[in-house]
Short mmCIF file of C-alpha atoms in Angstrom, two decimals:
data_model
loop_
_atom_site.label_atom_id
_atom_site.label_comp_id
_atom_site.label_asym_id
_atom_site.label_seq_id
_atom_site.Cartn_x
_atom_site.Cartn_y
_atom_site.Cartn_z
CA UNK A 1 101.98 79.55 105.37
CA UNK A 2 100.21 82.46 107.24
CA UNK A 3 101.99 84.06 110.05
CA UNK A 4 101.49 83.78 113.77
CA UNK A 5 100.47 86.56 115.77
CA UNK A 6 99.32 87.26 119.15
CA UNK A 7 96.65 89.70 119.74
CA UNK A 8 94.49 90.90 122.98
CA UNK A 9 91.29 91.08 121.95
CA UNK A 10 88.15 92.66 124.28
CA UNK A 11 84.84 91.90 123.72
CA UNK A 12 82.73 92.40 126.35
CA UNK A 13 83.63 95.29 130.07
CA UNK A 14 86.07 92.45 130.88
CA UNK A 15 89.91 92.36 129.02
CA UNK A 16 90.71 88.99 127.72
CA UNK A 17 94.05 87.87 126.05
CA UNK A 18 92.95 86.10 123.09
CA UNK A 19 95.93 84.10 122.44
CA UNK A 20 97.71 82.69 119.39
CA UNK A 21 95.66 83.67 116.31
CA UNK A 22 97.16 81.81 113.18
CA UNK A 23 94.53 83.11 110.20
CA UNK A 24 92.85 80.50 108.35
CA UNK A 25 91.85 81.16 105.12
CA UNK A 26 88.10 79.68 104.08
CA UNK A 27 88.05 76.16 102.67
CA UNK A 28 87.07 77.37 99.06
CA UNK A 29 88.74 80.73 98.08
CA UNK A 30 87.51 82.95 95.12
CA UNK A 31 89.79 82.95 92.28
CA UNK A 32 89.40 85.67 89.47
CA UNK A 33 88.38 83.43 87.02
CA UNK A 34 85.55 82.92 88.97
CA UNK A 35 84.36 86.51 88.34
CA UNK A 36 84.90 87.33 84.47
CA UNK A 37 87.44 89.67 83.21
CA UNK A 38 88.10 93.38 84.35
CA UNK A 39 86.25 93.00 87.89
CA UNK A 40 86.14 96.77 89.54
CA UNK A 41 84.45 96.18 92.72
CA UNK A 42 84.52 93.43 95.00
CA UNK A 43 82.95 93.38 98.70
CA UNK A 44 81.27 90.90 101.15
CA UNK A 45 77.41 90.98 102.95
CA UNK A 46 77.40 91.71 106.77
CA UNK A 47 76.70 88.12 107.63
CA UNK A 48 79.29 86.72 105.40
CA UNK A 49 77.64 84.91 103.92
CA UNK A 50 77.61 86.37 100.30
CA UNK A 51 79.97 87.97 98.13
CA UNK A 52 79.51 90.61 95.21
CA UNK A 53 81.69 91.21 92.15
CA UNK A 54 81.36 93.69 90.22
CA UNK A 55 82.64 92.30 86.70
CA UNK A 56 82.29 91.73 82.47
CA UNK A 57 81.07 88.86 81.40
CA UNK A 58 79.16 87.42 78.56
CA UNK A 59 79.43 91.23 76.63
CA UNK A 60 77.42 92.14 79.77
CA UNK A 61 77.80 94.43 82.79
CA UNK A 62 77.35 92.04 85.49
CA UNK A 63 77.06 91.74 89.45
CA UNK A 64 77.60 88.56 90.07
CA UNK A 65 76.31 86.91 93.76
CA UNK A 66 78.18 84.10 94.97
CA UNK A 67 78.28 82.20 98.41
CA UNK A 68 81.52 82.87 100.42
CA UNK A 69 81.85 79.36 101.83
CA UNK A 70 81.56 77.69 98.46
CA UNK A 71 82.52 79.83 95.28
CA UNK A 72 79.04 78.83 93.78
CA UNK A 73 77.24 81.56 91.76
CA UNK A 74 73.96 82.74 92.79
CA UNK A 75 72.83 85.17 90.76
CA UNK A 76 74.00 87.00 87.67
CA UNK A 77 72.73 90.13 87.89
CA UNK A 78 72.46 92.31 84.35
CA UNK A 79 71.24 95.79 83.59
CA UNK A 80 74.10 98.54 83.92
CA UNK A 81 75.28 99.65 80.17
CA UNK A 82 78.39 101.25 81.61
CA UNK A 83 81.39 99.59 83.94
CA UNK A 84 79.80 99.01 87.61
CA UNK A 85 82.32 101.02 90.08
CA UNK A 86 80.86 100.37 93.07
CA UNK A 87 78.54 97.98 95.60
CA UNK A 88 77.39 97.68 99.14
CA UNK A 89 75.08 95.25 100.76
CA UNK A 90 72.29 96.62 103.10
CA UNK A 91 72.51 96.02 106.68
CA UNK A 92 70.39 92.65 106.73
CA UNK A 93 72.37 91.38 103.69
CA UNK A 94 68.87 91.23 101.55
CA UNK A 95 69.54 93.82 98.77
CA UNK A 96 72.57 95.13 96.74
CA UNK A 97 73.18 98.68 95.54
CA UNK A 98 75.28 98.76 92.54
CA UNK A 99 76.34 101.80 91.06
CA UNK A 100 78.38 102.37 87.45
CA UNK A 101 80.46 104.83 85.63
CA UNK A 102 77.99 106.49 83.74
CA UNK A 103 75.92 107.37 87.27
CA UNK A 104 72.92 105.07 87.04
CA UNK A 105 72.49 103.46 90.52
CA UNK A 106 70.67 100.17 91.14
CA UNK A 107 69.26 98.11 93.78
CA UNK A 108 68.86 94.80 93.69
CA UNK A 109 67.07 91.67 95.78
CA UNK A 110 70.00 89.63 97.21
CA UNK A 111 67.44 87.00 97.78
CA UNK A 112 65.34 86.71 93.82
CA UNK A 113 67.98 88.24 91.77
CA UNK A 114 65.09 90.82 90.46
CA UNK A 115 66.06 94.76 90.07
CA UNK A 116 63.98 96.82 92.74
CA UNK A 117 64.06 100.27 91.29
CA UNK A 118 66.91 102.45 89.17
CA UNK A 119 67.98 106.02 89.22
CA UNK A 120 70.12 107.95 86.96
CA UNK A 121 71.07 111.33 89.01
CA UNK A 122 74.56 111.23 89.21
CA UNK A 123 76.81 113.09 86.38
CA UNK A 124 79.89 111.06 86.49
CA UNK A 125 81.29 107.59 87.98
CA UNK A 126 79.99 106.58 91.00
CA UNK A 127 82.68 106.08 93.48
CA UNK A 128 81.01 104.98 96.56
CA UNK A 129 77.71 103.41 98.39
CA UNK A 130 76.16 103.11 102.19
CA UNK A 131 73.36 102.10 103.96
CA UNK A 132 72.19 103.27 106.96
CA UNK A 133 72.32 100.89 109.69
CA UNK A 134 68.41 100.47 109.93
CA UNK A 135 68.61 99.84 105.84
CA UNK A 136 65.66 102.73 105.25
CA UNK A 137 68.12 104.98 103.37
CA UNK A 138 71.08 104.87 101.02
CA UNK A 139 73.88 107.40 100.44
CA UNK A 140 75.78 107.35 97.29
CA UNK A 141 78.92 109.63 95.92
CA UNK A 142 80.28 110.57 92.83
CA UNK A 143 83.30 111.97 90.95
CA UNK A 144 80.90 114.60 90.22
CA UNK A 145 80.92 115.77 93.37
CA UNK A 146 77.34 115.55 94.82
CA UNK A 147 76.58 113.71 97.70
CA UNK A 148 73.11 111.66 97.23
CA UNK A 149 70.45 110.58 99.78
CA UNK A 150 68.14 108.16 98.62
CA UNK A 151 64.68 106.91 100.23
CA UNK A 152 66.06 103.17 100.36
CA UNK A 153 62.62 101.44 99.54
CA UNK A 154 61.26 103.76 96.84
CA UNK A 155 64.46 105.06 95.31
CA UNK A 156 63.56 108.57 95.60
CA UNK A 157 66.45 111.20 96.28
CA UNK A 158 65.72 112.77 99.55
CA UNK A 159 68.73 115.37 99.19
CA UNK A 160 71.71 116.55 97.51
CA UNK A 161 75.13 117.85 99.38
CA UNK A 162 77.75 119.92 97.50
CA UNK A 163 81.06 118.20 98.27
CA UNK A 164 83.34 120.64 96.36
CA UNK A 165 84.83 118.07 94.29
CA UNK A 166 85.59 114.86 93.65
CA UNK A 167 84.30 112.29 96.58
CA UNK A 168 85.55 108.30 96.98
CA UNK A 169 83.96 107.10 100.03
CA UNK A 170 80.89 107.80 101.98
CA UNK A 171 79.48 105.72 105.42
CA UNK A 172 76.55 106.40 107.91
CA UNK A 173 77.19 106.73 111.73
CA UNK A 174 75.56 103.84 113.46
CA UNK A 175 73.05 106.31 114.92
CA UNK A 176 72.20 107.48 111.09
CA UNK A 177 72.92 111.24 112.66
CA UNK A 178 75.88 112.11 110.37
CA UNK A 179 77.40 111.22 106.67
CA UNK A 180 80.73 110.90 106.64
CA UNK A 181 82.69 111.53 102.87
CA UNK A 182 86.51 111.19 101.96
CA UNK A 183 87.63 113.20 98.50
CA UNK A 184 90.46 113.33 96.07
CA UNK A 185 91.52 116.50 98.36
CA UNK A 186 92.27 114.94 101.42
CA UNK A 187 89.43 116.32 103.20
CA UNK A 188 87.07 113.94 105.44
CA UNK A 189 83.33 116.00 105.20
CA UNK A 190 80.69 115.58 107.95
CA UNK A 191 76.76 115.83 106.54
CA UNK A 192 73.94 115.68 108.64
CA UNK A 193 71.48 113.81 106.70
CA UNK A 194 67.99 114.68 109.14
CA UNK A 195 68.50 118.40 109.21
CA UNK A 196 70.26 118.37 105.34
CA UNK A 197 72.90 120.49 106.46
CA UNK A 198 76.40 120.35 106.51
CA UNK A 199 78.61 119.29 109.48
CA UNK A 200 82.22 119.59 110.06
CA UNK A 201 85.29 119.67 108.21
CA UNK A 202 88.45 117.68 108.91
CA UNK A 203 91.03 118.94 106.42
CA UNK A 204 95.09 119.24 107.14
CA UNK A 205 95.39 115.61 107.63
CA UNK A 206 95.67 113.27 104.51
CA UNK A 207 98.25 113.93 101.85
CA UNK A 208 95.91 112.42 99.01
CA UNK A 209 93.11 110.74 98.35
CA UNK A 210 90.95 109.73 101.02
CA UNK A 211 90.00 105.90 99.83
CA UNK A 212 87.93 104.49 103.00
CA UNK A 213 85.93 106.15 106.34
CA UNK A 214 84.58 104.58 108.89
CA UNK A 215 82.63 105.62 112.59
CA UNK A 216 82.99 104.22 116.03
CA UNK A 217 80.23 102.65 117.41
CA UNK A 218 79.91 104.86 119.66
CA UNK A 219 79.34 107.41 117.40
CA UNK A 220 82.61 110.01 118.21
CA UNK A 221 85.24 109.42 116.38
CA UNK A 222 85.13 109.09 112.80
CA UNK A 223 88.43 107.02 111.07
CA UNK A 224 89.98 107.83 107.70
CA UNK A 225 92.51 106.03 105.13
CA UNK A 226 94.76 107.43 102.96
CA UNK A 227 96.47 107.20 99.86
CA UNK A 228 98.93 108.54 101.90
CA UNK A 229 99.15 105.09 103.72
CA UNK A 230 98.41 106.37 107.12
CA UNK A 231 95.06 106.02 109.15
CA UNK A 232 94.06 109.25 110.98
CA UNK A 233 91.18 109.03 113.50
CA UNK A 234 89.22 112.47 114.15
CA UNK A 235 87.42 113.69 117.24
CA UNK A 236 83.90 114.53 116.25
CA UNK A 237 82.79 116.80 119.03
CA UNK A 238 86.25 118.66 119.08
CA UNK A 239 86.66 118.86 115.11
CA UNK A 240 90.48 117.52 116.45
CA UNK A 241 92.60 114.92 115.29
CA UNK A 242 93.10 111.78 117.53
CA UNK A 243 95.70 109.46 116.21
CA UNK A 244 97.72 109.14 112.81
CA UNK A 245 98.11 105.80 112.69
CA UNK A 246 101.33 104.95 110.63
CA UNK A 247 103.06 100.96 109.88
CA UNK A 248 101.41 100.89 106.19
CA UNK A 249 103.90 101.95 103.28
CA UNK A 250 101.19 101.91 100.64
CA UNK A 251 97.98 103.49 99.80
CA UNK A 252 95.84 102.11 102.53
CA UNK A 253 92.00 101.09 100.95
CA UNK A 254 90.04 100.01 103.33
CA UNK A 255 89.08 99.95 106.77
CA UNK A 256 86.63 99.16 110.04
CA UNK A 257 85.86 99.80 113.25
CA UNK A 258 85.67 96.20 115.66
CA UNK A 259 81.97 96.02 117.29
CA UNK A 260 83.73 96.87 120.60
CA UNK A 261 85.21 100.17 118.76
CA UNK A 262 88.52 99.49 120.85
CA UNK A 263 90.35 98.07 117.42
CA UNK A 264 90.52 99.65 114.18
CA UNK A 265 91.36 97.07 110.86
CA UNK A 266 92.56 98.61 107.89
CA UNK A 267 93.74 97.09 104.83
CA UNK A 268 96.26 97.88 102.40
CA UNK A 269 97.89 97.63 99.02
CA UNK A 270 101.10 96.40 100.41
CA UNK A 271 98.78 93.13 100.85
CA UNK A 272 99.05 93.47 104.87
CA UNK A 273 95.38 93.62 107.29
CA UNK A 274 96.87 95.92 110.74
CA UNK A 275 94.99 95.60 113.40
CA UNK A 276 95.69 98.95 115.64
CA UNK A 277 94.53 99.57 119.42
CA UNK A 278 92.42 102.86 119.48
CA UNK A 279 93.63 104.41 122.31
CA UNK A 280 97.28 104.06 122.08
CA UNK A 281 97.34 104.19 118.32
CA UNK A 282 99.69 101.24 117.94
CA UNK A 283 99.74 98.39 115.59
CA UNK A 284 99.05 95.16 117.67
CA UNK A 285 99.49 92.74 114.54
CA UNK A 286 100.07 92.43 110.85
CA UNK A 287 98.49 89.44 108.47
CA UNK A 288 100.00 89.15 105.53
CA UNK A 289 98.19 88.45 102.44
CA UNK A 290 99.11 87.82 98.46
CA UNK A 291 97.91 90.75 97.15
CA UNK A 292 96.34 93.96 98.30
CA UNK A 293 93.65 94.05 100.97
CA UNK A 294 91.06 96.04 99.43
CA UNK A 295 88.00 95.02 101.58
CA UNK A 296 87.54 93.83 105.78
CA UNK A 297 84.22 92.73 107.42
CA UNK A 298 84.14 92.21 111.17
CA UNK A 299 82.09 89.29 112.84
CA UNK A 300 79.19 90.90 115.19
CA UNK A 301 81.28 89.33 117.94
CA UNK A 302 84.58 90.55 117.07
CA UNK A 303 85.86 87.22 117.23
CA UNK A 304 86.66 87.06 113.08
CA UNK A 305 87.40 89.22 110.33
CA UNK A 306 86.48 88.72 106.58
CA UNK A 307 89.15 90.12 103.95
CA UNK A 308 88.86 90.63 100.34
CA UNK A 309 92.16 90.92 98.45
CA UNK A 310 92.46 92.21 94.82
CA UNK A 311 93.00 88.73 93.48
CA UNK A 312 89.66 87.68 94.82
CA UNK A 313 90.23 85.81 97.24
CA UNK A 314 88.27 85.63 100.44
CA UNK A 315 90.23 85.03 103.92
CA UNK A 316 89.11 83.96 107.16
CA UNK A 317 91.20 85.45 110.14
CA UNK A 318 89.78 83.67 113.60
CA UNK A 319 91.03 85.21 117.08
CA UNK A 320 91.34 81.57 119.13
CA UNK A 321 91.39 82.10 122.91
CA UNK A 322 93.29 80.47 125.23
CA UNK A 323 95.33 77.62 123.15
CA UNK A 324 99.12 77.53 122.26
CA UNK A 325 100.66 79.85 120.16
CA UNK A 326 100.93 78.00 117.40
CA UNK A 327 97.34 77.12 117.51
CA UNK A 328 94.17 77.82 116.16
CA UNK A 329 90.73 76.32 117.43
CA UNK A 330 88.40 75.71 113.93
CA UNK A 331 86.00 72.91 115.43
CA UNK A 332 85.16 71.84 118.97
CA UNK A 333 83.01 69.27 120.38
CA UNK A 334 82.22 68.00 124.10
CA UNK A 335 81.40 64.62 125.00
CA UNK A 336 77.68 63.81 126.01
CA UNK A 337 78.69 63.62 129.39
CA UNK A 338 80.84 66.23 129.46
CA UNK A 339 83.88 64.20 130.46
CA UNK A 340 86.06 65.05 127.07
CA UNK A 341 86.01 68.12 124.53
CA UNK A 342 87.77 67.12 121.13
CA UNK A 343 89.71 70.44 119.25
CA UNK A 344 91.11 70.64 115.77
CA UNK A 345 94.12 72.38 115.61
CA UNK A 346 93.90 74.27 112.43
CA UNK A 347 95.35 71.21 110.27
CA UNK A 348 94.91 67.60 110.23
CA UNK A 349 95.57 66.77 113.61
CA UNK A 350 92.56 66.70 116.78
CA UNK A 351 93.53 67.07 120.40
CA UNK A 352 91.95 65.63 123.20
CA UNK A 353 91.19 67.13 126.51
CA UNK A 354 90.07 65.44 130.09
CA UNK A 355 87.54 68.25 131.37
CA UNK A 356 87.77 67.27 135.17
CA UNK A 357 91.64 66.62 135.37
CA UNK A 358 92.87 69.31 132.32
CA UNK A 359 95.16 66.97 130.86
CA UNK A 360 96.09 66.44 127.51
CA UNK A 361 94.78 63.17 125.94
CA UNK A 362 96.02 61.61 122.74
CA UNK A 363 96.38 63.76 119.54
CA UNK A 364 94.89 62.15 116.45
CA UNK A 365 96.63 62.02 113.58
CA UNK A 366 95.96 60.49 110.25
CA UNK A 367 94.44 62.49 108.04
CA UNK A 368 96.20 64.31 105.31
CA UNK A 369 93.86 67.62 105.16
CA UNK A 370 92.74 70.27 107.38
CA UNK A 371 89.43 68.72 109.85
CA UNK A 372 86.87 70.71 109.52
CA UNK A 373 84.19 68.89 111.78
CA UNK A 374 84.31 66.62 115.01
CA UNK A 375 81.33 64.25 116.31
CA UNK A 376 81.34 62.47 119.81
CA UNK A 377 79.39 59.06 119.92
CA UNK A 378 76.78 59.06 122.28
CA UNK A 379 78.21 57.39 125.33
CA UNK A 380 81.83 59.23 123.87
CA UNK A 381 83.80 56.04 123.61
CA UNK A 382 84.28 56.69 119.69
CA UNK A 383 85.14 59.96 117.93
CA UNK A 384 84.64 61.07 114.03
CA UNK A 385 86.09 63.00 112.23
CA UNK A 386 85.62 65.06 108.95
CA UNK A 387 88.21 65.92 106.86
CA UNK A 388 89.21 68.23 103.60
CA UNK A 389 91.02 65.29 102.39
CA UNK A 390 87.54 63.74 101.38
CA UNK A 391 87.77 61.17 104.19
CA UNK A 392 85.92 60.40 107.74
CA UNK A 393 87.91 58.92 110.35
CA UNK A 394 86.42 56.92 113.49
CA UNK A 395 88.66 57.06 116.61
CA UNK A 396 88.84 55.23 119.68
CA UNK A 397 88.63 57.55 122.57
CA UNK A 398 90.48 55.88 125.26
CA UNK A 399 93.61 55.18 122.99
CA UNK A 400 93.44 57.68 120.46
CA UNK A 401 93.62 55.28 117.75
CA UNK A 402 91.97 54.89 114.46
CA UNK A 403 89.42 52.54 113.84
CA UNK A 404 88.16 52.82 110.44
CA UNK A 405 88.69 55.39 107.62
CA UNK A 406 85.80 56.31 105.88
CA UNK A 407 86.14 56.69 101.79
CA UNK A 408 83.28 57.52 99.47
CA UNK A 409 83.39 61.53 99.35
CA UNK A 410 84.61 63.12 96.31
CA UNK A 411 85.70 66.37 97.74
CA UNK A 412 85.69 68.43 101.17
CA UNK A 413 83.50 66.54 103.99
CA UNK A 414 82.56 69.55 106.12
CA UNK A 415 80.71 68.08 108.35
CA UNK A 416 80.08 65.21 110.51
CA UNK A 417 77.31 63.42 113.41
CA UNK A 418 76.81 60.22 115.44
CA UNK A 419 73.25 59.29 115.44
CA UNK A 420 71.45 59.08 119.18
CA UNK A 421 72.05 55.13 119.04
CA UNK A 422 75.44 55.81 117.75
CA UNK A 423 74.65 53.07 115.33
CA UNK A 424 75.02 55.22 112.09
CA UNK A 425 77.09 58.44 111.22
CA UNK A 426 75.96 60.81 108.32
CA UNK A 427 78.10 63.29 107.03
CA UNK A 428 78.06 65.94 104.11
CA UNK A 429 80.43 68.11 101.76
CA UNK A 430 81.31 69.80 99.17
CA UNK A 431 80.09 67.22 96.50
CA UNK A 432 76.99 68.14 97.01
CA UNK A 433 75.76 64.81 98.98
CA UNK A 434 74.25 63.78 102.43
CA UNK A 435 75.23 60.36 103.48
CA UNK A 436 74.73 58.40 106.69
CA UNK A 437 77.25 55.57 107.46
CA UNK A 438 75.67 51.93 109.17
CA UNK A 439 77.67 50.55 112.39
CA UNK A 440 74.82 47.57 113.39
CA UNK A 441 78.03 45.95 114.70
CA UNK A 442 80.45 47.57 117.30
CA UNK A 443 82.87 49.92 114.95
CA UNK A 444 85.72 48.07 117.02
CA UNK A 445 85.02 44.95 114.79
CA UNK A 446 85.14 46.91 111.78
CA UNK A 447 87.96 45.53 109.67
CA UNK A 448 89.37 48.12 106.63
CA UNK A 449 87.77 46.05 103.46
CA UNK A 450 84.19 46.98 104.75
CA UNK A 451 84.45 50.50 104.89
CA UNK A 452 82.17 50.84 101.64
CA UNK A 453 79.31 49.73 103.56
CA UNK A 454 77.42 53.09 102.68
CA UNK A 455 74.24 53.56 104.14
CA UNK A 456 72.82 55.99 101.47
CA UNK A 457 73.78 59.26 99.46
CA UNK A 458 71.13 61.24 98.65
CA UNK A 459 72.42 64.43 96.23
CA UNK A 460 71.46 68.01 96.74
CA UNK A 461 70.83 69.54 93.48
CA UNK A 462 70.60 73.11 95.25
CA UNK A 463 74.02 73.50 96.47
CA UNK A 464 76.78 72.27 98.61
CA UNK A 465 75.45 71.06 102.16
CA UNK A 466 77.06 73.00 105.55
CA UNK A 467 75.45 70.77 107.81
CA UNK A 468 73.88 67.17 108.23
CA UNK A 469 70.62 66.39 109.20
CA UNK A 470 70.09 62.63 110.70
CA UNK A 471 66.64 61.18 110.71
CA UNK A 472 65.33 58.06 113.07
CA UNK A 473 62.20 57.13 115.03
CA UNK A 474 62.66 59.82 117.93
CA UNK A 475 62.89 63.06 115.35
CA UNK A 476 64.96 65.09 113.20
CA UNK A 477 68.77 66.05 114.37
CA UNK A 478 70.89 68.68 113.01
CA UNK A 479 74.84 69.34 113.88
CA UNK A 480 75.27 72.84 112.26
#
């Protein structure tokens, strides 16, 4: 079980309480096995859509691409002699930059698989890799301590900084005005990349390593974490020190500013995510994990956080807002005419709601795995739903009760649709088929030994569907 938090969240000029956040880890988590042997680098694109592992396999130095949602591999991607040490997607989650121990840097197209250029400048590991946030350039550190600017399209170094020793992480501000670099002595370095100077100098803070920084939107503060286990936030303008942020009590390896820059996420290796307020410098939750947190990935709206633990495995931690304590919101759908919105509650149960009056309607219960999609019938008198137990159930909406259970799926059904007649339903999963479902008769009258009466399957040889697309005289309809 994950534990229950609650957390104020803003996201916009105007507070809001986001109550009750219970994380939900994805449907399909990575597993190491999924990955090779003696994986060294492991992070996640800025949609989240992708994932990146930096691994051996096959006698090969390998970056291996895989979809987050799914575990399915991508691309293998082969060309580094040496270990790989380090990756970063760009900004649009198009290309990966892969560096190794031996210094050779590569980029690569997220989309083809094919190498885009190579450069071997570095003398010693390469620790750590950023893009800027409008992709044109990439920074990359090394144990040898040089600080690299590359031209991000052409691969040609645009400048070299002198970090006095070793460095482990590098970012760009969101304005692209300053480098920021963390080193083996503590010291968080300031560069500024369009004049090729350097900037200021935070020293007398960390007591170690510095493993992850990060900037505020906004540009002002920059954030550091420690092998120390403490997060220290610095004043850019004043060269002072904001916060020390301290709850951690290990080495703490990663972290990131929220979109709003109000809330600070860093993870750790004492397998906890923190989420700390930025002005007060307090903790305002813990998740606890299996093993150490070693990456974290904001949504762009703040709402959900991506974390990468050192097991490989990917969670999902969703801020719901305004349900119970105990809840969390993972699919929602509203009646055509508005009068009813259906909510799964995290697990295998779906509560109703009566829009005009508030009230509570019926809970449905019945299926034995987390729902993961809910359909309305046109004139909302039936509900379906889809289920990780491999099943679709249809619902009466008056009563709450179920009408038919839907068998035929051999693994996850992630998603689920009434057609505009509300004759058919089509639905689609993790086996890797599309199928629509025939009710010519009223799906009251629909007794239990007819619910093989499959309309079609049609199989996706590309990958696992995440939506379902129904198809009838009047047009093409999609339920993402």
């Amino acid at each position: 079980m994950y534990p229950y938090s609650t957390v104020k969240r803003t996201t916009t000029d105007n507070d809001e309480a986001f109550r009750s956040t219970r994380p939900r880890p994805l449907a399909c988590n990575f597993r190491s096995a999924s990955f090779g042997t003696d994986v060294t680098s492991f992070v996640i694109s800025p949609d989240g859509f992708l994932a990146a592992s930096a691994s051996f396999i096959n006698n090969s130095h390998t970056v291996i691409v895989s979809y987050v949602t799914t575990n399915l591999h991508r691309h293998f991607l082969i060309g580094h002699r040496k270990k790989i040490s380090s990756l970063t997607f760009s900004p649009d989650s198009q290309r990966i930059v892969s560096g190794d121990f031996g210094g050779v840097l590569r980029v690569w197209n997220a989309e083809s698989g094919e190498s885009i250029w190579t450069q071997e400048e570095h003398d010693g590991k390469i620790t750590s890799i950023a893009y800027t946030s409008t992709g044109h350039q990439v920074v990359s550190v090394s144990e040898d301590g040089t600080v690299r600017l590359w031209n991000a399209l052409t691969g040609d170094m645009v400048h070299i900084f002198d970090a006095d020793g070793a460095v482990q992480c590098v970012c760009f501000s969101q304005c692209g005005s300053w480098i920021a670099s963390g080193g083996e002595d503590g010291v968080v370095r300031l560069w500024d990349p369009k004049n090729v100077v350097p900037g200021a100098v935070f020293d007398g803070g960390h007591d170690g390593t510095v493993n992850s920084v990060a900037f505020s939107p906004d540009n002002v503060h920059v954030a550091s974490a420690g092998a120390d286990s403490t997060v220290r936030i610095w004043n850019i303008n004043t060269k002072m020190m904001v916060h020390v942020l301290k709850g951690h009590i290990n080495p703490v390896r990663c972290l990131t500013y929220s979109p709003s820059g109000k809330h600070i996420a860093s993870g750790s290796d004492d397998s906890t995510l923190k989420i700390w307020d930025v002005g007060s410098g307090v903790p305002e939750t813990t998740w606890e994990h299996g093993k150490g947190v070693i990456t974290v990935l904001y949504s762009l709206d703040g709402a959900q956080l991506l974390t990468g633990t050192k097991d490989y495995r990917i969670y999902s931690w969703i801020y719901a807002f305004g349900c119970q304590d105990t809840a969390v919101i993972s699919t929602t759908a509203i009646s055509m005419g508005g009068q009813h919105v259906a909510s799964s509650l995290g697990g295998n149960a779906v509560q109703l709601w009566d829009t005009e009056s508030g009230e509570l309607g019926p809970n449905l219960y019945g299926h034995t795995g987390a729902v993961d999609s809910v359909s309305f019938s046109p004139v909302g008198d039936f509900i379906a739903t889809a289920s990780s137990d491999s099943t679709v159930r249809i619902w009466e909406t008056a009563k709450g009760g179920c009408l038919e259970k839907l068998e035929g799926h051999t693994g996850i059904v992630t998603s689920v649709v009434f057609s505009p007649q509300g004759t058919q339903v089509a639905t689609s999963g993790f086996d890797q088929t599309l199928r629509w479902w025939d009710f010519s008769i009223p799906v009251s009258d629909i007794s239990s030994k007819e619910s093989d009466r499959l309309g079609a399957s049609l199989h996706e040889e590309s990958g696992t569907l995440d939506g379902i697309y129904v198809h009838d005289e009047s047009g093409l309809f999609h339920a993402p």
